[in-house]
Amino acid sequence: MPTPTAATPQPLNPDEESLVRALGQVMHVLPRAIDADMVGDRQLPLTEYTALMNLSETPGRRMRMNELAALCYLSLSGMTRTIIRLETQGLVRRERCEEDARGWNAVLTDAGFARLEESWPSHLAAVRRRFLQHFEGFDLAQLARAFQGAGTAETTD
Amino acid sequence: MPTPTAATPQPLNPDEESLVRALGQVMHVLPRAIDADMVGDRQLPLTEYTALMNLSETPGRRMRMNELAALCYLSLSGMTRTIIRLETQGLVRRERCEEDARGWNAVLTDAGFARLEESWPSHLAAVRRRFLQHFEGFDLAQLARAFQGAGTAETTD
DNA sequence: AGCCGCTGCTTGATTGGTCAAGCAAATACT
DNA sequence: AGTATTTGCTTGACCAATCAAGCAGCGGCT
């Protein structure tokens, strides 16, 4: 019996191999690097930046914890803690939700909006330098679709 | 004065915008998803798998902590703790380094090698399904080069 | 030979995330 | 109407990573 226990799957070819290795590196390095850039430059961690940014794009600059957590790819408890950090800095305020007294809205304060405006160039620069720059010859729209697929792949199966 | 404080950088065009959004998602989701797959399937977290894998590819299946940490994209202390976890499972053993009594070698045990052999199909499947699959039409070699660039970009600039 | 600074690794303290349990409000059921 | 279930969020316990401090062994310098 050549393959005794489990079905041996098709191994990676050399190009796949090096892509996967590079992916491993990027998954580890990129988020930390961009975060470190933001912290070094603007004292605003990537997670907090992302929360502020999502809030800023919403009518009334407010959002339910639920929805914000999903947009930030964070667990609900992770979101709670992020919002608490932002609240203590005065960048976000929490208001009880009118139509459901269990719910809360995170509301971007003026200070929060100002902080965001002051920080986005730093974020933009980090993303350009660490990522976009390296994909210059590529069809970005096509690439974006592939990434979306990779990010939203079914959880189990 | 139209732009009072800082120079306003070139904003992202729509394609860049959606690529960056997708990147944000992927950076968050992919490592956790692959790790969760491995844990669910084989009880072996991605970090530990990576350490075993790197050890297995080295002559004598042994490596200095230093070097292993670099290959795993982990801090030295993070590597120490990972190795301790692996050691308590009997998958790795530590030996003092012969030519430098300060140093340690992490050595893959037979049990560790077996564990790796049993786990790699799961890792492979996760990587295929969550990542490679979504880049089917692409020039993988070219993509790999771009990713390598993104992962190794100069730290400060 | 002996001290001094450097190196390799571990350990302690902290951080930022997760999951599970808790709690209060809303909703469904009879 | 009154209870049971579900929902929305927070809190507690935990975990894996980081940085900073500690420590032992090495190597250079005199």
PDB file of C-alpha atoms (C1' of nucleotides) in Angstrom, chain B residues 64-66 77 80-81 94 102-104, chain C residues 6-13 17-18:
ATOM      1  CA  ARG B  64      19.174  27.627  16.907  1.00  0.00           C
ATOM      2  CA  MET B  65      16.411  29.596  18.573  1.00  0.00           C
ATOM      3  CA  ASN B  66      17.579  32.697  16.842  1.00  0.00           C
ATOM      4  CA  SER B  77      10.723  35.320  23.456  1.00  0.00           C
ATOM      5  CA  THR B  80      10.998  30.380  23.410  1.00  0.00           C
ATOM      6  CA  ARG B  81       7.419  30.033  24.556  1.00  0.00           C
ATOM      7  CA  ARG B  94      16.100  21.245  23.499  1.00  0.00           C
ATOM      8  CA  ARG B 102      24.826  29.948  25.695  1.00  0.00           C
ATOM      9  CA  GLY B 103      22.896  28.681  22.738  1.00  0.00           C
ATOM     10  CA  TRP B 104      20.197  26.093  22.376  1.00  0.00           C
TER      11      TRP B 104
ATOM     12  C1'  DC C   6      28.232  41.799  23.882  1.00  0.00           C
ATOM     13  C1'  DT C   7      25.376  37.948  22.675  1.00  0.00           C
ATOM     14  C1'  DG C   8      21.796  34.223  23.169  1.00  0.00           C
ATOM     15  C1'  DC C   9      18.252  33.016  25.432  1.00  0.00           C
ATOM     16  C1'  DT C  10      14.706  33.104  29.228  1.00  0.00           C
ATOM     17  C1'  DT C  11      11.602  35.344  32.366  1.00  0.00           C
ATOM     18  C1'  DG C  12       8.381  39.017  34.068  1.00  0.00           C
ATOM     19  C1'  DA C  13       4.995  42.381  33.072  1.00  0.00           C
ATOM     20  C1'  DG C  17      -7.365  39.667  21.407  1.00  0.00           C
ATOM     21  C1'  DT C  18     -10.687  35.304  22.149  1.00  0.00           C
TER      22       DT C  18
END
